[in-house]
Amino acid sequence: MKSSPVIALVGNPNAGKSSLFNQLTGLRQKTGNFPGVTVDKKSGPWSITDQLTANVVDLPGVYSIYPKSLDEQIVTDILANPAHPDYPDVAVVVVDASNLHRNLLLFTQIADLGVPVILALNMLDVARQQAKDVNAVRLAMQLGVPVVRINARTGEGIEPLKKAVLGQLRKPTLQEKLFFDPGEEAADLIADTKAQYQLGNNYLALQYVIQHDGFTFLNHQQQAGLDAIITKHQFNEPTFQAGETITRYKRIANVVAETVTDQRPADQATWTQKLDRVLLHPVWGYAIFALVLMLIFQAIFAWAQPFMDGIDTGVAWLNGRLKDSLPEGPLTDLLTDGILAGVGGILVFIPQIAFLFLLVALLEESGYMSRVMVIMDRIMRKFGLNGRSVVPLISGVACAVPAIMATRSIGTRRDRLITILVTPLMSCSARLPIYTILIALVVPNQRVLGIFNVQGLALMGLYLLGLVSALLAAYVLKLVLRSKERSFFIMELPTFKLPRWNHVALTVWESVRAFVWEAGRVILAISIVLWVLASYGPGDSMQRAEEQVRQQSQPLDADELANRIASERLEASYAGRFGHFIEPVIRPLGYDWKIGIALISSFAAREVFVGTMSTIYSIGTGDDEGVTIRERLRQERNPQTGDRMYTPALAWSLLIFYVFAMMCMSTLAATQRETKSWKWPMVQLVYMMALAYGAAFVTYHSLS
Amino acid sequence: MSKRSVADLKIGERAVIQSFDNQLMSLKLLEMGCLPGAEVCVSGKAPLGDPICLNVAGYCLAMRKSEAATILIDN
């Protein structure tokens, strides 16, 4: 027996796999990527005996081993490749006893691949409610594998499961005969493949033939070899695969007839069906969804605010403490103004991300999210998207990085790509500080119609602009990106359930962790680079700038002098030079070199914009920063004309620029990882920047 | 008259699946339990009549009308 065996959990979506995973591993789970692919992997230790701890891997839910989307691909990639580090010593196939017929399809396929399996019969309580009963002993005899009755929600049946796993680890028993043996119908093809690729299992050989294009563990030569075998035997894959599915279901029907007693009364509407009548209703369906959306927005913007303020204060306090206690010098500056300022900019978004994912997880857990996908599919389709694109678009309001990762469940490659490309147009929480400051600068704080605040309306308008532009961009992309692949939307509607709270909590924790880690690393690096660029200049130009200020302005008080010096030094630094260098490009939008630096620096993450502006406009610390920067911007004069610098035209131009601009390295990195190419992040960067530039140009010139 | 498909069913109407007219789509649908000979019942439709919700093999499956149109039924 191996010292640390791998146990894989496999099963249909909603079969209770993740509940079982949580039961087995407690909260000691790790998330990561499957080697070589960017699909979330959950794994964790499971103490089977005092001496033996297994590594449990939770695989994505699938209906069969023929994958329909990227996250499903991973299942076959592991189960068909014994050399994979996650290849299981035992596969526990979790099946929903209330829908045994369909769930057994996947089970028989996995057993046929030659993986030692255990069938975990879950949801017997649901089956019992439907007046169905499954005889586990007969099922085990029929299938020739160990069957264990479990309840993944309560943890019943874990002990028998341990025994069964130990038994399979000590002496693996495999099915004596394949449930479906392709060697009977395609003997020559299978024999050829087995010989050429040294395979022992007929069904695995069939998978090599049918799925070789998708198998990442085969090299080009091996894939070409399989193409040759297909041509040689004139093998028709889809027909054979359809035949396989039908044959399996026929045999499964016999097994089910032997093991399941069904005394269900003729069609009684379940309460899920009753609820669906309201949730999918032409009027109420949309009204309820609109209410849910409003709740999400309310949570992100109102409920999260106190927590964000708290984090902000905490970081500022820590920054102050560090500045006071550490000796003055470049290293302290780097730590406080560079690293802590950058990381603080990330931490402040945790409450919004947490609220968003809390609500999205609740909607998914309860089963409502699939209803949203159904009622939105028709509308989304018009724009080249998919009902499943709804989740990424909603998540994009918090942060585009996890939203882009959420596109993995979209089965059509083109639908998924379009969703990835347009998601960053949704106004993420990082744009909020910019919106807030600039709106406060140009929009009066007044009420209209008694209840609406004009500034609030302007803010909502910017979010709507983001949504509308995402849909329009998707529409254009739909026209540009032609594909022979047919878009599809086939989805099981799960029954409504009460959410599992520990599962919800875990989801929130994982998305926050991923966000802080993924975005944090990039921002950390960029803030260090930026700090260096802003703190150093060529030769002694920075010293000279400082001396010049000291000579010119003798009567200033100490604070003001320090601010002036900081400002002049910044202009003389590498960052300042760069701002001047790009000034001709941004001049048509009404921006000067100072805004230029802020634009460039905010490329790491938009939220850096506000911080850079306060540095550039040399705002001393200590005062309420938000108010001060607004006042400072209001006073800023245009050096050529002497008029106000921040006219409504300029502020709106900046606002519109930030609605569209692709100012986020982390998002580009996410797009690169998810599309596995540099082409798409570049396309995203170019089209969004062009859009931002064009729209800001038009805004500036029509307002000034 | 051309063959009727699941897309032609009204809410609450039942039918038995006979065959498929799109091979690629049939692979996906077969796996979800839409088998020749299986009884289906349209349990609901999304606003604007598309996608539709189908009761098949004891559970609820949502699919677009264009996909439902590839499932031909006995009449």
Short mmCIF file of C-alpha atoms in Angstrom, two decimals, chain A residues 173-603:
data_model
loop_
_atom_site.label_atom_id
_atom_site.label_comp_id
_atom_site.label_asym_id
_atom_site.label_seq_id
_atom_site.Cartn_x
_atom_site.Cartn_y
_atom_site.Cartn_z
CA THR A 173 -10.79 -5.41 -6.92
CA LEU A 174 -11.73 -4.41 -10.40
CA GLN A 175 -14.85 -5.35 -12.29
CA GLU A 176 -14.38 -8.78 -13.82
CA LYS A 177 -15.90 -7.71 -17.08
CA LEU A 178 -16.22 -4.29 -18.63
CA PHE A 179 -19.72 -2.89 -18.43
CA PHE A 180 -19.33 -1.76 -22.01
CA ASP A 181 -16.48 -3.37 -23.88
CA PRO A 182 -15.55 -1.53 -27.11
CA GLY A 183 -13.37 -4.52 -27.96
CA GLU A 184 -16.53 -6.41 -28.91
CA GLU A 185 -17.66 -3.96 -31.56
CA ALA A 186 -14.42 -2.36 -32.71
CA ALA A 187 -11.98 -5.21 -32.10
CA ASP A 188 -9.34 -4.29 -34.69
CA LEU A 189 -9.29 -0.61 -33.79
CA ILE A 190 -8.93 -1.36 -30.09
CA ALA A 191 -6.26 -4.02 -30.67
CA ASP A 192 -4.25 -1.61 -32.84
CA THR A 193 -4.46 1.18 -30.28
CA LYS A 194 -3.58 -1.05 -27.36
CA ALA A 195 -0.54 -2.41 -29.18
CA GLN A 196 0.71 0.96 -30.32
CA TYR A 197 0.31 2.76 -26.99
CA GLN A 198 0.97 -0.14 -24.61
CA LEU A 199 -2.46 -0.02 -23.08
CA GLY A 200 -4.03 -2.90 -21.17
CA ASN A 201 -7.59 -1.66 -21.00
CA ASN A 202 -10.04 -1.73 -23.91
CA TYR A 203 -12.09 1.21 -22.74
CA LEU A 204 -9.04 3.35 -22.06
CA ALA A 205 -7.89 2.58 -25.60
CA LEU A 206 -11.26 3.82 -26.88
CA GLN A 207 -10.80 7.06 -24.94
CA TYR A 208 -7.39 7.52 -26.57
CA VAL A 209 -9.06 7.18 -29.96
CA ILE A 210 -12.06 9.42 -29.32
CA GLN A 211 -10.54 12.09 -27.09
CA HIS A 212 -6.93 12.31 -28.20
CA ASP A 213 -7.25 15.95 -29.30
CA GLY A 214 -8.26 16.96 -25.80
CA PHE A 215 -5.75 14.85 -23.87
CA THR A 216 -3.03 17.18 -22.72
CA PHE A 217 -0.74 14.30 -21.78
CA LEU A 218 -0.37 13.11 -25.38
CA ASN A 219 2.22 14.80 -27.58
CA HIS A 220 1.62 15.85 -31.17
CA GLN A 221 3.18 12.73 -32.55
CA GLN A 222 0.96 10.50 -30.44
CA GLN A 223 -2.11 12.49 -31.43
CA ALA A 224 -1.21 12.23 -35.10
CA GLY A 225 -0.71 8.48 -34.65
CA LEU A 226 -4.24 8.16 -33.31
CA ASP A 227 -5.59 10.17 -36.24
CA ALA A 228 -3.92 7.62 -38.51
CA ILE A 229 -5.54 4.72 -36.64
CA ILE A 230 -8.97 6.35 -37.00
CA THR A 231 -8.46 6.81 -40.74
CA LYS A 232 -7.16 3.29 -41.16
CA HIS A 233 -10.23 1.73 -39.54
CA GLN A 234 -12.64 4.34 -40.89
CA PHE A 235 -13.90 4.79 -37.37
CA ASN A 236 -16.87 7.10 -36.89
CA GLU A 237 -16.43 8.57 -33.41
CA PRO A 238 -19.80 10.31 -32.80
CA THR A 239 -21.84 7.32 -33.97
CA PHE A 240 -19.83 4.97 -31.82
CA GLN A 241 -20.07 7.26 -28.83
CA ALA A 242 -23.84 7.61 -29.23
CA GLY A 243 -24.09 3.82 -29.46
CA GLU A 244 -22.01 3.48 -26.33
CA THR A 245 -24.23 5.83 -24.33
CA ILE A 246 -27.41 4.08 -25.46
CA THR A 247 -25.98 0.62 -24.71
CA ARG A 248 -24.84 1.73 -21.28
CA TYR A 249 -28.21 3.21 -20.42
CA LYS A 250 -29.96 0.01 -21.55
CA ARG A 251 -27.79 -2.09 -19.28
CA ILE A 252 -28.13 0.45 -16.47
CA ALA A 253 -31.93 0.25 -16.84
CA ASN A 254 -31.65 -3.49 -16.08
CA VAL A 255 -29.48 -2.80 -13.03
CA VAL A 256 -31.88 -0.13 -11.79
CA ALA A 257 -34.86 -2.43 -12.32
CA GLU A 258 -33.16 -5.03 -10.11
CA THR A 259 -32.14 -2.66 -7.32
CA VAL A 260 -34.56 0.24 -7.06
CA THR A 261 -38.11 -0.01 -5.80
CA ASP A 262 -40.14 2.95 -6.94
CA GLN A 263 -43.57 3.55 -5.48
CA ARG A 264 -43.80 7.13 -6.52
CA PRO A 265 -47.37 8.37 -6.84
CA ALA A 266 -48.18 9.73 -10.27
CA ASP A 267 -46.87 13.25 -10.81
CA GLN A 268 -47.29 15.47 -7.85
CA ALA A 269 -45.83 18.92 -8.24
CA THR A 270 -42.84 19.22 -5.92
CA TRP A 271 -42.24 22.50 -4.15
CA THR A 272 -39.27 23.09 -6.46
CA GLN A 273 -41.68 23.02 -9.38
CA LYS A 274 -44.05 25.36 -7.59
CA LEU A 275 -41.23 27.80 -6.88
CA ASP A 276 -40.05 27.58 -10.48
CA ARG A 277 -43.45 28.69 -11.68
CA VAL A 278 -42.80 32.01 -9.95
CA LEU A 279 -39.06 32.30 -10.57
CA LEU A 280 -39.35 31.56 -14.29
CA HIS A 281 -42.48 33.66 -14.67
CA PRO A 282 -42.35 36.19 -17.56
CA VAL A 283 -42.93 39.10 -15.17
CA TRP A 284 -42.14 37.90 -11.66
CA GLY A 285 -39.02 36.06 -12.81
CA TYR A 286 -37.37 39.27 -13.95
CA ALA A 287 -38.77 41.32 -11.08
CA ILE A 288 -37.29 38.94 -8.51
CA PHE A 289 -33.97 38.87 -10.32
CA ALA A 290 -33.91 42.69 -10.38
CA LEU A 291 -34.56 42.71 -6.64
CA VAL A 292 -31.74 40.23 -6.05
CA LEU A 293 -29.40 42.40 -8.12
CA MET A 294 -30.36 45.47 -6.12
CA LEU A 295 -29.63 43.57 -2.94
CA ILE A 296 -26.18 42.63 -4.26
CA PHE A 297 -25.41 46.24 -5.16
CA GLN A 298 -26.65 47.44 -1.83
CA ALA A 299 -24.38 44.94 -0.08
CA ILE A 300 -21.34 45.83 -2.12
CA PHE A 301 -21.67 49.56 -1.82
CA ALA A 302 -23.45 50.29 1.41
CA TRP A 303 -22.88 47.36 3.76
CA ALA A 304 -19.24 46.94 2.84
CA GLN A 305 -18.39 50.60 3.43
CA PRO A 306 -17.85 50.53 7.22
CA PHE A 307 -15.54 47.52 6.89
CA MET A 308 -13.60 49.22 4.10
CA ASP A 309 -13.21 52.35 6.18
CA GLY A 310 -11.97 50.20 9.03
CA ILE A 311 -9.32 48.54 6.91
CA ASP A 312 -8.31 51.90 5.47
CA THR A 313 -7.87 53.38 8.93
CA GLY A 314 -5.99 50.31 10.09
CA VAL A 315 -3.51 50.46 7.22
CA ALA A 316 -3.04 54.22 7.69
CA TRP A 317 -2.43 53.68 11.40
CA LEU A 318 0.09 50.92 10.75
CA ASN A 319 1.76 53.12 8.14
CA GLY A 320 2.02 55.97 10.64
CA ARG A 321 3.39 53.68 13.33
CA LEU A 322 6.03 52.30 10.99
CA LYS A 323 7.04 55.79 9.88
CA ASP A 324 7.37 56.90 13.48
CA SER A 325 9.23 53.91 14.79
CA LEU A 326 11.55 53.08 11.90
CA PRO A 327 14.61 55.21 11.11
CA GLU A 328 14.06 57.60 8.21
CA GLY A 329 15.54 56.47 4.93
CA PRO A 330 14.82 54.92 1.56
CA LEU A 331 14.10 51.48 3.04
CA THR A 332 11.43 52.82 5.37
CA ASP A 333 9.94 54.81 2.50
CA LEU A 334 9.85 51.71 0.35
CA LEU A 335 8.14 49.77 3.12
CA THR A 336 5.54 52.43 3.92
CA ASP A 337 4.88 54.48 0.77
CA GLY A 338 5.70 51.67 -1.62
CA ILE A 339 4.75 48.29 -0.25
CA LEU A 340 2.23 49.05 2.49
CA ALA A 341 0.41 51.65 0.38
CA GLY A 342 0.17 49.18 -2.51
CA VAL A 343 -0.96 46.24 -0.40
CA GLY A 344 -3.37 48.41 1.55
CA GLY A 345 -4.98 49.32 -1.77
CA ILE A 346 -5.78 45.62 -2.22
CA LEU A 347 -6.87 44.81 1.31
CA VAL A 348 -9.44 47.57 1.25
CA PHE A 349 -11.47 45.68 -1.35
CA ILE A 350 -11.80 42.53 0.72
CA PRO A 351 -15.21 43.48 2.21
CA GLN A 352 -16.74 44.11 -1.22
CA ILE A 353 -15.33 40.90 -2.65
CA ALA A 354 -16.46 38.95 0.41
CA PHE A 355 -20.01 40.34 0.28
CA LEU A 356 -20.31 39.67 -3.42
CA PHE A 357 -19.11 36.11 -3.18
CA LEU A 358 -21.20 35.48 -0.09
CA LEU A 359 -24.33 36.40 -2.02
CA VAL A 360 -23.29 34.65 -5.22
CA ALA A 361 -22.43 31.50 -3.23
CA LEU A 362 -25.82 31.62 -1.49
CA LEU A 363 -27.59 31.98 -4.82
CA GLU A 364 -25.62 29.09 -6.28
CA GLU A 365 -26.00 26.83 -3.26
CA SER A 366 -29.75 27.34 -3.09
CA GLY A 367 -30.18 26.52 -6.77
CA TYR A 368 -31.42 29.99 -7.77
CA MET A 369 -28.41 30.85 -9.94
CA SER A 370 -29.32 28.22 -12.54
CA ARG A 371 -32.78 29.81 -12.81
CA VAL A 372 -31.12 33.17 -13.45
CA MET A 373 -29.06 31.59 -16.21
CA VAL A 374 -32.23 30.20 -17.77
CA ILE A 375 -34.17 33.47 -17.74
CA MET A 376 -31.16 35.43 -19.01
CA ASP A 377 -29.99 33.04 -21.72
CA ARG A 378 -32.25 34.36 -24.44
CA ILE A 379 -31.16 37.97 -23.82
CA MET A 380 -27.48 37.14 -23.44
CA ARG A 381 -27.54 35.06 -26.62
CA LYS A 382 -28.45 38.13 -28.67
CA PHE A 383 -25.12 39.59 -27.60
CA GLY A 384 -23.04 36.52 -28.34
CA LEU A 385 -23.00 35.51 -24.70
CA ASN A 386 -24.61 32.64 -22.87
CA GLY A 387 -26.94 32.21 -19.90
CA ARG A 388 -23.90 31.07 -17.99
CA SER A 389 -22.18 34.42 -18.68
CA VAL A 390 -24.42 36.03 -16.06
CA VAL A 391 -22.27 34.88 -13.16
CA PRO A 392 -19.00 36.32 -14.51
CA LEU A 393 -20.71 39.60 -15.39
CA ILE A 394 -22.17 39.98 -11.91
CA SER A 395 -18.88 38.99 -10.28
CA GLY A 396 -17.12 41.56 -12.47
CA VAL A 397 -18.72 44.29 -10.37
CA ALA A 398 -16.39 43.31 -7.55
CA CYS A 399 -13.30 42.21 -9.43
CA ALA A 400 -12.65 40.95 -12.95
CA VAL A 401 -10.05 38.38 -11.89
CA PRO A 402 -12.32 35.87 -10.13
CA ALA A 403 -15.04 36.74 -12.66
CA ILE A 404 -12.83 35.61 -15.51
CA MET A 405 -12.07 32.41 -13.66
CA ALA A 406 -15.81 31.85 -13.30
CA THR A 407 -16.18 31.53 -17.10
CA ARG A 408 -14.84 27.99 -17.01
CA SER A 409 -18.27 26.45 -16.81
CA ILE A 410 -19.24 27.91 -20.20
CA GLY A 411 -19.08 25.00 -22.60
CA THR A 412 -18.78 26.82 -25.91
CA ARG A 413 -15.29 28.14 -26.51
CA ARG A 414 -16.50 31.22 -28.36
CA ASP A 415 -19.12 32.16 -25.76
CA ARG A 416 -16.48 31.76 -23.08
CA LEU A 417 -13.91 33.86 -24.94
CA ILE A 418 -16.37 36.68 -25.56
CA THR A 419 -17.38 36.63 -21.89
CA ILE A 420 -13.74 36.84 -20.83
CA LEU A 421 -13.07 39.72 -23.21
CA VAL A 422 -15.99 41.89 -22.10
CA THR A 423 -16.11 41.16 -18.37
CA PRO A 424 -13.51 43.85 -17.47
CA LEU A 425 -15.89 46.49 -18.83
CA MET A 426 -18.13 45.88 -15.85
CA SER A 427 -17.18 48.60 -13.38
CA CYS A 428 -15.17 46.79 -10.73
CA SER A 429 -14.75 47.99 -7.18
CA ALA A 430 -11.30 49.43 -7.96
CA ARG A 431 -12.95 52.09 -10.11
CA LEU A 432 -15.12 53.21 -7.24
CA PRO A 433 -12.58 55.50 -5.48
CA ILE A 434 -11.85 57.27 -8.76
CA TYR A 435 -15.53 57.66 -9.53
CA THR A 436 -16.21 58.98 -6.05
CA ILE A 437 -13.52 61.65 -6.05
CA LEU A 438 -14.19 62.93 -9.56
CA ILE A 439 -17.97 62.91 -9.22
CA ALA A 440 -17.69 64.88 -5.99
CA LEU A 441 -15.58 67.36 -7.93
CA VAL A 442 -18.02 68.09 -10.74
CA VAL A 443 -21.49 66.88 -9.76
CA PRO A 444 -23.40 68.97 -7.25
CA ASN A 445 -24.51 67.25 -4.06
CA GLN A 446 -28.21 67.88 -4.64
CA ARG A 447 -31.42 65.94 -4.55
CA VAL A 448 -33.80 65.49 -7.42
CA LEU A 449 -37.41 64.38 -7.10
CA GLY A 450 -36.95 64.41 -3.37
CA ILE A 451 -35.22 61.06 -2.97
CA PHE A 452 -32.43 60.70 -5.52
CA ASN A 453 -29.03 62.16 -4.95
CA VAL A 454 -27.55 63.53 -8.16
CA GLN A 455 -24.12 62.21 -7.30
CA GLY A 456 -25.60 58.77 -6.67
CA LEU A 457 -27.37 58.90 -10.02
CA ALA A 458 -24.13 59.84 -11.75
CA LEU A 459 -22.43 56.88 -10.10
CA MET A 460 -25.18 54.52 -11.17
CA GLY A 461 -24.96 55.95 -14.67
CA LEU A 462 -21.30 55.04 -14.86
CA TYR A 463 -22.04 51.46 -13.75
CA LEU A 464 -24.82 51.21 -16.34
CA LEU A 465 -22.47 52.59 -18.97
CA GLY A 466 -20.07 49.78 -18.10
CA LEU A 467 -22.80 47.16 -18.43
CA VAL A 468 -24.15 48.53 -21.70
CA SER A 469 -20.68 48.77 -23.19
CA ALA A 470 -19.94 45.17 -22.13
CA LEU A 471 -23.05 44.00 -23.95
CA LEU A 472 -22.30 46.10 -27.05
CA ALA A 473 -18.67 44.94 -27.12
CA ALA A 474 -19.93 41.36 -26.91
CA TYR A 475 -22.25 42.05 -29.83
CA VAL A 476 -19.38 43.38 -31.94
CA LEU A 477 -17.15 40.47 -30.96
CA LYS A 478 -19.94 38.09 -31.91
CA LEU A 479 -19.88 39.56 -35.44
CA VAL A 480 -16.07 39.47 -35.63
CA LEU A 481 -15.34 36.08 -34.11
CA ARG A 482 -16.79 33.55 -36.44
CA SER A 483 -16.94 29.99 -35.24
CA LYS A 484 -18.15 26.74 -36.67
CA GLU A 485 -18.76 25.53 -33.17
CA ARG A 486 -22.42 25.64 -32.26
CA SER A 487 -23.30 27.54 -29.12
CA PHE A 488 -25.30 25.42 -26.69
CA PHE A 489 -27.05 25.69 -23.37
CA ILE A 490 -28.07 22.45 -21.76
CA MET A 491 -28.26 22.54 -18.01
CA GLU A 492 -29.72 20.55 -15.17
CA LEU A 493 -31.92 22.63 -12.92
CA PRO A 494 -31.13 21.39 -9.42
CA THR A 495 -33.87 21.21 -6.81
CA PHE A 496 -33.93 24.04 -4.29
CA LYS A 497 -31.92 23.28 -1.17
CA LEU A 498 -30.93 25.06 1.99
CA PRO A 499 -27.36 26.31 1.61
CA ARG A 500 -24.62 24.45 3.46
CA TRP A 501 -23.20 27.28 5.53
CA ASN A 502 -19.71 25.88 5.94
CA HIS A 503 -19.56 25.45 2.19
CA VAL A 504 -20.63 29.06 1.66
CA ALA A 505 -18.04 30.26 4.16
CA LEU A 506 -15.35 28.26 2.41
CA THR A 507 -16.26 29.68 -0.99
CA VAL A 508 -16.02 33.20 0.37
CA TRP A 509 -12.74 32.48 2.09
CA GLU A 510 -11.26 30.94 -1.04
CA SER A 511 -12.25 33.76 -3.35
CA VAL A 512 -10.91 36.37 -0.96
CA ARG A 513 -7.70 34.42 -0.52
CA ALA A 514 -7.29 33.99 -4.28
CA PHE A 515 -7.98 37.67 -4.85
CA VAL A 516 -5.50 38.88 -2.26
CA TRP A 517 -2.86 36.44 -3.37
CA GLU A 518 -3.24 36.78 -7.14
CA ALA A 519 -3.81 40.52 -7.33
CA GLY A 520 -1.61 41.25 -4.34
CA ARG A 521 1.53 39.78 -5.84
CA VAL A 522 1.26 41.86 -9.02
CA ILE A 523 0.41 45.05 -7.16
CA LEU A 524 3.24 44.50 -4.73
CA ALA A 525 5.73 44.18 -7.57
CA ILE A 526 4.39 47.20 -9.44
CA SER A 527 4.25 49.38 -6.35
CA ILE A 528 7.91 48.66 -5.68
CA VAL A 529 8.83 49.54 -9.26
CA LEU A 530 6.70 52.68 -9.13
CA TRP A 531 8.16 53.75 -5.84
CA VAL A 532 11.66 53.43 -7.27
CA LEU A 533 10.70 55.39 -10.39
CA ALA A 534 9.11 58.13 -8.34
CA SER A 535 11.92 58.31 -5.77
CA TYR A 536 14.90 58.45 -8.10
CA GLY A 537 15.75 60.60 -11.07
CA PRO A 538 18.59 60.69 -13.56
CA GLY A 539 21.86 62.07 -12.10
CA ASP A 540 21.43 64.65 -9.38
CA SER A 541 18.35 66.23 -10.99
CA MET A 542 16.22 65.50 -7.93
CA GLN A 543 18.63 67.24 -5.57
CA ARG A 544 18.79 70.20 -7.90
CA ALA A 545 14.98 70.43 -8.00
CA GLU A 546 14.92 70.42 -4.22
CA GLU A 547 17.56 73.14 -3.93
CA GLN A 548 15.69 75.26 -6.42
CA VAL A 549 12.53 75.16 -4.33
CA ARG A 550 14.47 76.02 -1.17
CA GLN A 551 16.06 79.05 -2.86
CA GLN A 552 12.88 80.36 -4.47
CA SER A 553 10.47 80.05 -1.62
CA GLN A 554 12.00 81.17 1.62
CA PRO A 555 8.95 82.45 3.49
CA LEU A 556 6.95 79.21 3.29
CA ASP A 557 6.18 77.32 6.46
CA ALA A 558 7.80 73.94 6.97
CA ASP A 559 4.86 71.76 5.91
CA GLU A 560 4.19 73.66 2.74
CA LEU A 561 7.86 73.66 1.90
CA ALA A 562 8.05 69.89 2.35
CA ASN A 563 5.06 69.47 0.07
CA ARG A 564 6.52 71.74 -2.59
CA ILE A 565 9.78 69.83 -2.46
CA ALA A 566 8.02 66.47 -2.77
CA SER A 567 6.13 67.79 -5.78
CA GLU A 568 9.22 69.17 -7.52
CA ARG A 569 11.20 66.03 -6.79
CA LEU A 570 8.43 63.96 -8.33
CA GLU A 571 8.51 66.05 -11.49
CA ALA A 572 12.26 65.53 -11.72
CA SER A 573 12.05 61.77 -11.06
CA TYR A 574 11.94 59.05 -13.69
CA ALA A 575 8.17 58.83 -13.22
CA GLY A 576 7.84 62.58 -13.73
CA ARG A 577 9.94 62.44 -16.86
CA PHE A 578 7.79 59.65 -18.11
CA GLY A 579 4.68 61.73 -17.43
CA HIS A 580 6.12 64.54 -19.54
CA PHE A 581 7.11 62.06 -22.21
CA ILE A 582 3.57 60.78 -22.70
CA GLU A 583 1.97 64.20 -22.33
CA PRO A 584 1.55 64.75 -26.11
CA VAL A 585 -0.51 61.57 -26.33
CA ILE A 586 -2.93 62.46 -23.56
CA ARG A 587 -3.06 66.20 -24.27
CA PRO A 588 -6.08 65.79 -26.63
CA LEU A 589 -8.05 64.32 -23.73
CA GLY A 590 -7.31 67.40 -21.65
CA TYR A 591 -4.78 65.71 -19.37
CA ASP A 592 -1.40 67.10 -18.28
CA TRP A 593 1.78 65.30 -17.25
CA LYS A 594 0.63 64.94 -13.66
CA ILE A 595 -2.46 63.03 -14.67
CA GLY A 596 -0.15 61.15 -17.04
CA ILE A 597 1.87 59.76 -14.14
CA ALA A 598 -1.29 58.76 -12.34
CA LEU A 599 -2.59 57.05 -15.48
CA ILE A 600 0.62 55.10 -15.95
CA SER A 601 0.92 54.13 -12.31
CA SER A 602 -2.72 53.11 -12.12
CA PHE A 603 -2.04 50.58 -14.82
#
